[in-house]
Short mmCIF file of C-alpha atoms in Angstrom, two decimals:
data_model
loop_
_atom_site.label_atom_id
_atom_site.label_comp_id
_atom_site.label_asym_id
_atom_site.label_seq_id
_atom_site.Cartn_x
_atom_site.Cartn_y
_atom_site.Cartn_z
CA MET H 1 163.25 116.45 131.07
CA THR H 2 162.59 117.06 127.36
CA ARG H 3 163.47 119.87 124.99
CA ASP H 4 160.39 119.65 122.77
CA THR H 5 157.21 119.10 124.72
CA GLY H 6 155.03 122.07 123.78
CA SER H 7 154.16 120.79 120.34
CA LYS H 8 153.26 117.36 121.75
CA VAL H 9 150.94 118.82 124.39
CA THR H 10 149.30 120.96 121.71
CA ALA H 11 148.83 117.93 119.48
CA LEU H 12 147.34 115.91 122.31
CA ARG H 13 144.91 118.70 123.13
CA GLU H 14 143.80 118.80 119.52
CA LEU H 15 143.22 115.04 119.72
CA GLY H 16 141.04 115.51 122.79
CA ALA H 17 143.56 113.86 125.15
CA THR H 18 143.41 116.79 127.56
CA PRO H 19 140.15 117.86 129.21
CA PRO H 20 138.38 121.14 128.52
CA ILE H 21 139.42 124.16 130.56
CA GLY H 22 137.80 124.05 133.99
CA HIS H 23 137.96 120.26 134.28
CA ARG H 24 140.61 118.54 136.36
CA ALA H 25 142.81 116.25 134.28
CA PRO H 26 143.46 112.72 135.54
CA PRO H 27 146.97 112.35 137.01
CA HIS H 28 149.49 112.12 134.15
CA ASN H 29 152.97 113.18 133.06
CA TYR H 30 153.31 113.25 129.28
CA GLU H 31 156.89 114.49 129.55
CA ALA H 32 157.95 111.41 131.56
CA GLU H 33 156.24 109.17 128.99
CA GLN H 34 158.03 110.95 126.15
CA ALA H 35 161.38 110.75 127.91
CA LEU H 36 161.02 107.04 128.60
CA LEU H 37 159.98 106.16 125.04
CA GLY H 38 162.64 108.34 123.44
CA ALA H 39 165.40 106.86 125.60
CA ILE H 40 164.37 103.25 124.79
CA ILE H 41 164.08 103.95 121.05
CA GLU H 42 167.54 105.51 121.10
CA ASN H 43 169.06 102.72 123.22
CA SER H 44 167.05 99.49 123.13
CA ALA H 45 169.14 97.98 125.95
CA LEU H 46 167.29 100.31 128.34
CA LEU H 47 164.14 98.22 127.88
CA ASP H 48 165.58 95.62 130.24
CA ARG H 49 165.85 98.27 132.97
CA VAL H 50 162.12 98.98 132.92
CA ARG H 51 160.72 95.63 131.80
CA GLY H 52 158.05 94.60 134.30
CA ALA H 53 158.09 98.00 136.05
CA VAL H 54 155.70 99.60 133.58
CA ARG H 55 153.15 98.26 131.10
CA ALA H 56 151.59 99.62 127.95
CA GLU H 57 148.28 100.23 129.72
CA ASP H 58 150.04 102.40 132.33
CA PHE H 59 150.61 105.25 129.87
CA ALA H 60 148.10 108.10 130.20
CA GLU H 61 148.34 108.85 126.48
CA PRO H 62 147.02 105.83 124.53
CA ILE H 63 149.36 106.57 121.61
CA HIS H 64 152.32 106.30 123.96
CA GLY H 65 150.93 103.00 125.20
CA ARG H 66 150.75 101.65 121.65
CA ILE H 67 154.31 102.80 120.98
CA PHE H 68 155.53 101.01 124.12
CA ALA H 69 153.58 97.87 123.17
CA ALA H 70 155.20 97.97 119.73
CA ILE H 71 158.63 98.30 121.33
CA GLU H 72 157.97 95.20 123.45
CA ASP H 73 156.61 93.28 120.42
CA ARG H 74 159.72 94.11 118.39
CA ALA H 75 161.98 93.03 121.26
CA ARG H 76 160.11 89.73 121.75
CA ALA H 77 160.45 89.04 118.02
CA GLY H 78 164.22 89.44 118.33
CA HIS H 79 164.39 92.83 116.60
CA ALA H 80 165.93 95.97 118.06
CA PRO H 81 163.05 98.41 118.72
CA ASP H 82 164.88 101.29 117.05
CA LEU H 83 163.65 104.17 114.96
CA VAL H 84 163.82 102.22 111.69
CA THR H 85 161.79 99.17 112.76
CA LEU H 86 159.22 101.29 114.61
CA LYS H 87 158.87 103.67 111.66
CA ASN H 88 157.82 100.78 109.44
CA PHE H 89 155.56 99.40 112.15
CA PHE H 90 153.64 102.68 112.51
CA GLU H 91 153.31 103.60 108.84
CA THR H 92 149.70 102.39 108.90
CA ASP H 93 148.78 103.75 112.35
CA GLY H 94 146.27 106.50 111.65
CA SER H 95 146.31 108.02 115.14
CA LEU H 96 150.09 108.34 115.05
CA ALA H 97 149.86 109.97 111.64
CA GLU H 98 147.59 112.65 113.12
CA ILE H 99 150.42 113.91 115.36
CA GLY H 100 153.20 113.63 112.81
CA GLY H 101 153.63 109.91 112.16
CA ALA H 102 157.22 108.72 112.06
CA GLU H 103 158.33 112.31 112.55
CA TYR H 104 156.89 112.19 116.06
CA LEU H 105 159.04 109.12 116.83
CA SER H 106 162.08 111.09 115.68
CA ARG H 107 161.06 113.97 117.92
CA LEU H 108 160.85 111.59 120.86
CA VAL H 109 164.44 110.47 120.29
CA GLY H 110 165.61 114.03 119.70
CA SER H 111 164.07 115.23 122.94
CA VAL H 112 166.09 112.86 125.16
CA VAL H 113 168.29 114.72 127.63
CA THR H 114 169.55 111.85 129.80
CA ILE H 115 169.07 108.09 130.15
CA ILE H 116 170.10 107.97 133.81
CA ASN H 117 166.56 108.62 135.04
CA VAL H 118 164.86 105.96 132.91
CA PRO H 119 163.86 103.77 135.92
CA ASP H 120 162.49 106.89 137.64
CA TYR H 121 160.40 107.70 134.57
CA ALA H 122 158.96 104.18 134.64
CA ARG H 123 158.08 104.42 138.34
CA THR H 124 156.44 107.81 137.80
CA ILE H 125 154.31 106.49 134.95
CA ARG H 126 153.26 103.47 137.01
CA GLU H 127 152.46 105.55 140.09
CA LEU H 128 150.27 107.94 138.11
CA ALA H 129 148.51 105.00 136.43
CA ASP H 130 147.66 103.54 139.83
CA ARG H 131 146.33 106.94 140.92
CA ARG H 132 144.06 107.03 137.90
CA ARG H 133 142.83 103.51 138.66
CA LEU H 134 142.21 104.42 142.30
CA SER H 135 140.36 107.56 141.25
CA ALA H 136 138.16 105.51 138.91
CA ALA H 137 137.47 102.95 141.65
CA CYS H 138 136.49 105.70 144.09
CA GLN H 139 134.25 107.37 141.51
CA ASN H 140 132.54 104.06 140.81
CA THR H 141 132.02 103.59 144.54
CA ILE H 142 130.47 107.06 144.86
CA GLU H 143 128.06 106.27 142.04
CA ARG H 144 127.12 102.94 143.63
CA ILE H 145 126.51 104.60 147.00
CA SER H 146 124.28 107.23 145.39
CA SER H 147 122.18 104.77 143.43
CA ALA H 148 122.40 101.57 145.50
CA ASP H 149 119.34 99.71 146.69
CA SER H 150 119.88 98.95 150.38
CA HIS H 151 118.71 95.36 149.86
CA ASP H 152 120.51 94.54 146.63
CA ASP H 153 123.78 96.40 147.24
CA PRO H 154 124.40 96.99 150.96
CA VAL H 155 127.16 99.32 152.14
CA GLN H 156 129.25 96.36 153.35
CA ASN H 157 129.38 94.93 149.82
CA ILE H 158 130.33 98.28 148.31
CA ALA H 159 133.07 98.79 150.91
CA ALA H 160 134.40 95.26 150.37
CA ASP H 161 134.56 95.78 146.59
CA LEU H 162 136.42 99.08 146.99
CA SER H 163 138.85 97.46 149.41
CA ARG H 164 139.52 94.63 146.95
CA ASP H 165 140.02 97.16 144.15
CA CYS H 166 142.55 99.05 146.25
CA ASP H 167 144.39 95.85 147.18
CA HIS H 168 144.47 94.81 143.51
CA ILE H 169 145.93 98.18 142.49
CA SER H 170 148.55 97.93 145.24
CA ALA H 171 149.43 94.32 144.37
CA SER H 172 149.61 94.98 140.64
CA GLY H 173 152.01 97.81 141.35
CA ALA H 174 154.59 95.37 142.68
CA ARG H 175 157.14 94.61 140.00
CA ALA H 176 160.18 92.37 139.77
CA GLN H 177 163.54 93.98 140.56
CA SER H 178 167.03 93.02 139.56
CA GLY H 179 169.41 91.80 142.22
CA ARG H 180 171.46 94.93 141.70
CA ASP H 181 168.44 97.17 142.38
CA VAL H 182 167.66 95.28 145.59
CA ARG H 183 171.27 95.58 146.77
CA ILE H 184 171.30 99.30 146.06
CA GLN H 185 168.11 99.68 148.09
CA ILE H 186 169.77 97.85 150.98
CA VAL H 187 172.67 100.29 150.87
CA GLU H 188 170.28 103.24 150.70
CA ASP H 189 168.41 101.79 153.68
CA PHE H 190 171.52 102.37 155.82
CA LYS H 191 170.87 106.10 155.54
CA ARG H 192 167.51 105.98 157.29
CA GLU H 193 166.76 105.04 160.84
CA ARG H 194 165.17 101.64 161.23
CA ALA H 195 161.74 102.03 162.83
CA CYS H 196 161.60 99.81 165.92
CA TYR H 197 159.46 100.36 169.01
CA ASN H 198 160.29 98.87 172.41
CA THR H 199 157.48 96.94 174.09
CA GLY H 200 158.72 98.05 177.51
CA LEU H 201 159.37 94.40 178.43
CA ALA H 202 163.09 93.81 178.11
CA GLY H 203 162.93 90.04 177.65
CA LEU H 204 160.38 90.33 174.87
CA ASP H 205 162.36 93.12 173.18
CA VAL H 206 165.45 90.89 173.16
CA ALA H 207 163.49 88.03 171.57
CA MET H 208 162.18 90.47 168.95
CA ALA H 209 165.72 91.73 168.26
CA GLY H 210 164.83 95.16 169.61
CA GLY H 211 161.07 95.45 169.70
CA LEU H 212 158.16 95.86 167.32
CA TYR H 213 159.55 96.53 163.83
CA ALA H 214 157.67 98.51 161.22
CA GLY H 215 156.48 96.25 158.44
CA ARG H 216 156.16 93.14 160.61
CA ALA H 217 153.27 91.27 162.19
CA TYR H 218 153.40 89.59 165.60
CA GLY H 219 151.00 87.15 167.19
CA ILE H 220 150.42 86.17 170.81
CA ALA H 221 148.20 83.12 171.32
CA GLY H 222 146.94 81.84 174.63
CA ARG H 223 144.16 79.98 176.35
CA LYS H 224 141.28 81.62 178.12
CA LYS H 225 142.32 83.59 181.23
CA ASP H 226 146.05 83.29 180.50
CA GLY H 227 146.33 87.10 180.37
CA LYS H 228 146.48 87.89 176.65
CA THR H 229 144.59 91.16 176.93
CA CYS H 230 146.54 92.09 180.04
CA LEU H 231 149.81 91.59 178.16
CA ALA H 232 148.62 93.55 175.12
CA GLY H 233 147.36 96.32 177.41
CA THR H 234 150.72 96.39 179.19
CA ILE H 235 152.56 96.82 175.89
CA SER H 236 150.07 99.45 174.69
CA TYR H 237 150.50 101.41 177.94
CA ASN H 238 154.28 101.33 177.54
CA LEU H 239 154.05 102.47 173.91
CA ASN H 240 151.72 105.29 174.91
CA LEU H 241 154.21 106.56 177.49
CA ALA H 242 156.97 106.33 174.88
CA GLY H 243 154.98 108.51 172.49
CA VAL H 244 154.24 105.82 169.89
CA PRO H 245 150.86 106.45 168.21
CA HIS H 246 148.95 103.23 167.64
CA LEU H 247 145.48 101.81 167.12
CA TYR H 248 143.87 99.39 169.57
CA VAL H 249 140.95 97.41 168.10
CA CYS H 250 138.84 96.19 171.01
CA CYS H 251 136.90 93.12 169.89
CA GLU H 252 136.49 91.69 173.39
CA MET H 253 137.25 93.98 176.34
CA SER H 254 136.02 97.55 175.87
CA ALA H 255 138.24 100.63 175.58
CA ALA H 256 136.90 101.88 178.95
CA GLU H 257 137.84 98.61 180.64
CA ILE H 258 141.36 98.76 179.22
CA GLU H 259 141.71 102.38 180.34
CA HIS H 260 140.44 101.40 183.81
CA ARG H 261 143.48 99.12 184.02
CA ASN H 262 145.80 101.81 182.66
CA ILE H 263 144.55 104.40 185.15
CA GLY H 264 144.86 101.85 187.97
CA ARG H 265 148.43 101.07 186.93
CA ALA H 266 149.36 104.74 186.82
CA LEU H 267 147.70 105.66 190.13
CA GLY H 268 148.44 102.46 192.03
CA PHE H 269 145.08 100.72 192.43
CA ASN H 270 143.26 97.75 190.88
CA ALA H 271 140.74 98.48 188.14
CA LEU H 272 138.05 96.80 190.27
CA ALA H 273 137.90 100.13 192.13
CA PHE H 274 135.79 101.44 189.26
CA LEU H 275 133.14 98.83 190.11
CA ASN H 276 133.08 99.65 193.82
CA GLU H 277 130.32 102.17 194.56
CA ARG H 278 132.04 103.50 197.64
CA THR H 279 135.26 104.17 195.76
CA ARG H 280 133.50 105.59 192.71
CA ASN H 281 131.69 108.14 194.90
CA ASP H 282 134.84 109.20 196.73
CA PRO H 283 135.68 112.82 195.68
CA VAL H 284 139.39 112.21 196.22
CA PHE H 285 139.31 109.18 193.92
CA GLN H 286 137.31 111.08 191.32
CA GLY H 287 139.73 114.00 191.48
CA ARG H 288 142.80 111.83 190.98
CA VAL H 289 141.23 110.07 188.00
CA ALA H 290 140.10 113.39 186.49
CA GLN H 291 143.56 114.89 186.83
CA TYR H 292 145.17 111.84 185.21
CA ALA H 293 142.58 111.85 182.41
CA VAL H 294 143.65 115.28 181.19
CA SER H 295 147.39 115.02 181.92
CA ALA H 296 148.26 111.51 180.65
CA PRO H 297 149.83 111.05 177.19
CA SER H 298 147.33 110.35 174.43
CA ASN H 299 148.97 108.16 171.81
CA VAL H 300 146.33 105.41 171.64
CA LEU H 301 143.41 105.44 169.22
CA TYR H 302 140.69 103.01 170.31
CA GLU H 303 138.11 101.27 168.14
CA ASP H 304 135.39 99.70 170.28
CA ARG H 305 134.28 96.99 167.86
CA PRO H 306 132.95 93.78 169.43
CA GLY H 307 132.53 91.27 166.60
CA ILE H 308 134.12 93.62 164.08
CA ALA H 309 133.59 92.70 160.41
CA PHE H 310 136.69 92.10 158.32
CA THR H 311 135.78 94.94 155.95
CA ASP H 312 135.46 97.31 158.92
CA LEU H 313 138.81 96.20 160.31
CA ARG H 314 140.45 97.00 157.00
CA ALA H 315 138.80 100.42 156.92
CA CYS H 316 139.81 101.16 160.54
CA VAL H 317 143.46 100.29 160.01
CA GLU H 318 143.81 101.99 156.63
CA GLY H 319 142.01 105.09 157.92
CA ALA H 320 144.10 105.30 161.09
CA ALA H 321 147.31 104.94 159.06
CA THR H 322 146.27 107.64 156.58
CA ARG H 323 144.62 110.17 158.88
CA HIS H 324 146.38 109.63 162.20
CA GLY H 325 149.83 108.36 161.23
CA ILE H 326 149.76 105.32 163.52
CA ARG H 327 152.97 103.31 163.84
CA GLY H 328 151.14 100.05 164.48
CA PHE H 329 147.94 98.41 165.67
CA VAL H 330 146.69 95.85 168.19
CA VAL H 331 143.82 93.45 167.47
CA ASP H 332 142.15 91.71 170.43
CA GLN H 333 141.37 89.11 169.15
CA LEU H 334 141.60 87.23 165.84
CA GLN H 335 138.75 84.75 166.36
CA LEU H 336 136.25 87.54 167.11
CA ILE H 337 136.54 89.05 163.62
CA THR H 338 133.46 88.31 161.54
CA GLY H 339 132.39 88.50 157.91
CA TRP H 340 133.49 85.28 156.26
CA GLN H 341 131.79 84.36 153.01
CA ARG H 342 129.64 81.29 152.45
CA VAL H 343 132.22 79.85 150.08
CA GLN H 344 134.79 79.83 152.91
CA ASN H 345 135.13 77.78 156.01
CA ARG H 346 136.28 79.38 159.27
CA ALA H 347 139.92 78.38 158.83
CA GLU H 348 140.09 79.80 155.30
CA PHE H 349 138.59 83.07 156.52
CA LEU H 350 141.10 83.44 159.35
CA ASP H 351 143.90 82.62 156.90
CA GLU H 352 142.70 85.48 154.69
CA VAL H 353 142.51 87.89 157.64
CA SER H 354 145.98 86.93 158.83
CA GLN H 355 147.50 87.34 155.39
CA TRP H 356 145.89 90.74 154.98
CA ILE H 357 147.31 91.89 158.33
CA ALA H 358 150.80 90.79 157.29
CA THR H 359 150.38 92.49 153.91
CA VAL H 360 149.08 95.80 155.26
CA CYS H 361 152.02 95.95 157.67
CA ARG H 362 154.46 95.79 154.78
CA LYS H 363 152.43 98.13 152.60
CA ARG H 364 151.96 100.77 155.29
CA ASP H 365 155.30 100.19 157.05
CA ILE H 366 153.57 99.63 160.39
CA TRP H 367 153.58 96.78 162.91
CA ALA H 368 150.69 94.63 164.14
CA LEU H 369 150.21 92.78 167.41
CA VAL H 370 147.37 90.26 167.19
CA LEU H 371 145.94 88.16 170.00
CA ALA H 372 144.42 84.75 169.38
CA GLN H 373 143.00 81.72 171.16
CA ILE H 374 144.90 78.44 171.39
CA ASN H 375 143.18 75.10 170.81
CA GLN H 376 142.03 73.56 174.06
CA ASP H 377 143.36 70.18 172.92
CA GLU H 378 146.88 69.90 174.41
CA THR H 379 147.85 67.35 171.77
CA LYS H 380 147.32 69.96 169.01
CA PRO H 381 149.15 73.12 170.12
CA ASN H 382 148.02 75.59 167.50
CA VAL H 383 145.92 78.69 166.99
CA ARG H 384 142.20 77.94 167.11
CA GLY H 385 140.80 78.07 163.59
CA GLY H 386 143.89 77.12 161.60
CA GLU H 387 147.53 77.92 161.03
CA GLY H 388 147.03 81.16 159.08
CA MET H 389 148.60 83.42 161.70
CA ARG H 390 151.61 81.15 162.15
CA LEU H 391 152.16 81.01 158.41
CA ALA H 392 151.66 84.73 157.69
CA PHE H 393 153.23 86.48 160.68
CA ASP H 394 156.88 87.20 161.37
CA GLN H 395 156.78 86.02 164.97
CA VAL H 396 154.19 84.09 166.98
CA TYR H 397 154.35 83.38 170.71
CA ALA H 398 152.29 81.19 173.01
CA LEU H 399 151.48 82.85 176.33
CA ARG H 400 151.48 80.41 179.24
CA SER H 401 150.33 81.08 182.79
CA ASP H 402 150.48 79.08 186.02
CA GLN H 403 147.10 80.55 187.11
CA GLY H 404 148.62 81.34 190.49
CA THR H 405 147.78 84.22 192.80
CA PRO H 406 149.07 86.43 191.33
CA PRO H 407 149.57 84.65 187.99
CA ARG H 408 153.10 84.13 186.68
CA ALA H 409 153.59 83.78 182.96
CA TRP H 410 156.11 83.05 180.24
CA LEU H 411 156.18 83.15 176.44
CA GLU H 412 157.10 80.22 174.21
CA MET H 413 158.33 81.24 170.78
CA TRP H 414 156.34 79.24 168.25
CA ASP H 415 157.52 80.80 165.02
CA THR H 416 160.12 83.35 163.91
CA ARG H 417 161.41 84.42 160.52
CA TYR H 418 164.31 86.67 161.37
CA THR H 419 165.58 86.02 164.91
CA HIS H 420 167.11 83.20 166.91
CA TRP H 421 164.69 80.95 168.75
CA ARG H 422 164.24 82.33 172.24
CA ASN H 423 161.60 81.79 174.90
CA ILE H 424 160.82 84.51 177.43
CA GLY H 425 160.99 82.63 180.69
CA SER H 426 159.72 79.12 181.36
CA GLU H 427 157.43 77.22 183.69
CA ALA H 428 160.32 76.75 186.10
CA ALA H 429 161.39 80.40 185.85
CA PRO H 430 158.46 82.58 184.70
CA ALA H 431 159.61 85.89 183.22
CA LEU H 432 156.37 87.80 183.78
CA LEU H 433 154.38 88.47 186.93
CA MET H 434 150.87 89.93 186.83
CA ASN H 435 150.69 92.84 189.24
CA THR H 436 147.13 92.67 190.58
CA LYS H 437 147.52 95.39 193.19
CA ALA H 438 147.65 97.99 190.44
CA GLY H 439 146.27 97.67 186.96
CA PRO H 440 146.47 94.68 186.54
CA PHE H 441 149.50 94.65 184.25
CA PHE H 442 152.50 92.46 183.60
CA GLU H 443 155.91 93.29 184.98
CA GLU H 444 159.14 91.38 184.61
CA THR H 445 160.46 89.03 187.27
CA SER H 446 164.02 88.94 185.87
CA GLY H 447 163.56 85.21 185.27
CA VAL H 448 163.49 84.12 188.92
CA SER H 449 162.10 80.67 189.57
CA ALA H 450 158.71 79.92 191.04
CA GLU H 451 160.40 78.64 194.20
CA GLN H 452 162.37 81.89 194.55
CA LEU H 453 159.18 83.88 194.15
CA LYS H 454 157.59 81.87 196.95
CA MET H 455 160.62 82.55 199.14
CA LYS H 456 160.09 86.26 198.49
CA GLY H 457 156.51 85.96 199.67
CA VAL H 458 154.90 86.20 196.22
CA ASN H 459 152.24 83.51 196.08
#
C-alpha cells in the first residue's frame, strides 16, 4: 500500500500513539490513512471521491485527522489542497513538526502507489473508526454495569443506552454515494443470488414477487380471532421445513402452543389433543410425538416473551442475527411490545418500534414478519395504535376471515413499495382455508368461491 511506512510507525510510537507492548491497540490502519492522504495531496480531485465517506475524526492518528481537516478547509476556501498550500498551513503545527513537519507531507505523497483504491481506503478508515466507537461504548457499558446502583441505573436503562449508541454508530456510518457508485453496486449485485424465501403459500409468494426478501419488512394486520397467529405459524412451519433459520418472538401464544399446532399438522391431529387427558396418556400418542420431536427439522428459534420490552426485542433480534445467523424473524404481535417512555404516546412508540424493525432488516439483510391488531372501527381501517407499520414496512396486508366452520380467509394488500397491487383471494373467493382437523394451519383453496366450497361439503 505504501513504500515508506516503517519510519511513520516508529515516529507514532515515539509520540505515544501506539500502546505499550502487551496492550491491545484499538482497531486502526495507519497505512490506509497515509495512502489516502498522500493520494489526495498529490491529486486534489480525489477529494470528491471520498467526501462524505470519511471525516477528520475517523482517523486513528490525530495528526492524520488534522491533515485531512486542513485539506477540506483548503478545498472549501477554493484552494487546491496540494503540497505547497498545506506546507504553509502546517508550518506552525508543533505536533507535525515532531514527526518531520512539511517533510512528512512530502513523504506521504512519495509513498503513494496507486489512486485506484482511494474509496476503499476511505471505507476502511471509517469502518475501523466505527469499531473503535463501538469498543468504547461497550467498555462504558461494562463500567456502568459494574458500578451501577440498581435503583438509579437499572439494567434496562443501560441496555437501552448501549442500543442507542450502536444505532447511532450504524446510522452515522451511512454516507452519500454518487449515482455512478450506486449503479456500479447494482451491476455487482447481479453476481450474487438474491435472498428470497418462499412462504409456502403460492398466492402470497406471487403477491410478494417471490416470497420474503432479505432486507424487507412485512406486516399482517387482522382483528381478533381472524387467524393471524395461525397464518404466521403456517409460514414459520413451511420455512422450517425449507431449512430457513428464523426467530419467532412469542408475545401472545407460547412457543409450546405453536409447536402443539406444528406437531398436530405434521402428524394429522388437532392441537387440542394435547389438552385431552385420555390422549395425553396414550402411549402410542406419546411415542409418535416423541419420535417427531427428535426427527423434525429445527430451524426455528423461539423467544417466549409475553409483553416483551422494546429494548429486549432489539437484543433478541440482534443477538439471533449475530450468534445464530437467522434469515428473518416473526413478531406476534406489535401491540404487545412494551417499554414506551413517558414523553411518548402509544402511537409514537409503535411508530418507533416499526421504524426500528424496518431499519434492522436493511442493516442485517434479514426479513421481518410482524402481526398487528386492526382497529375495531370499520370506518377507520388501520393498524391499532397508528400508521407506523404502514409507513415503515415494505408490504402490509389485512387478513380477513368469514369466521365459518372451518374459517376461510383472504388477504387484502394495504400497502406495497415494490410490487403490483394484488389481493390474495376475496370474500367471494377466499384463497385460504383453515384446516382444523390437523394443526390448525392454513392451506390454499386455489381461489374457489365460498359457494363452490359448500358444494364440496366444506362448511
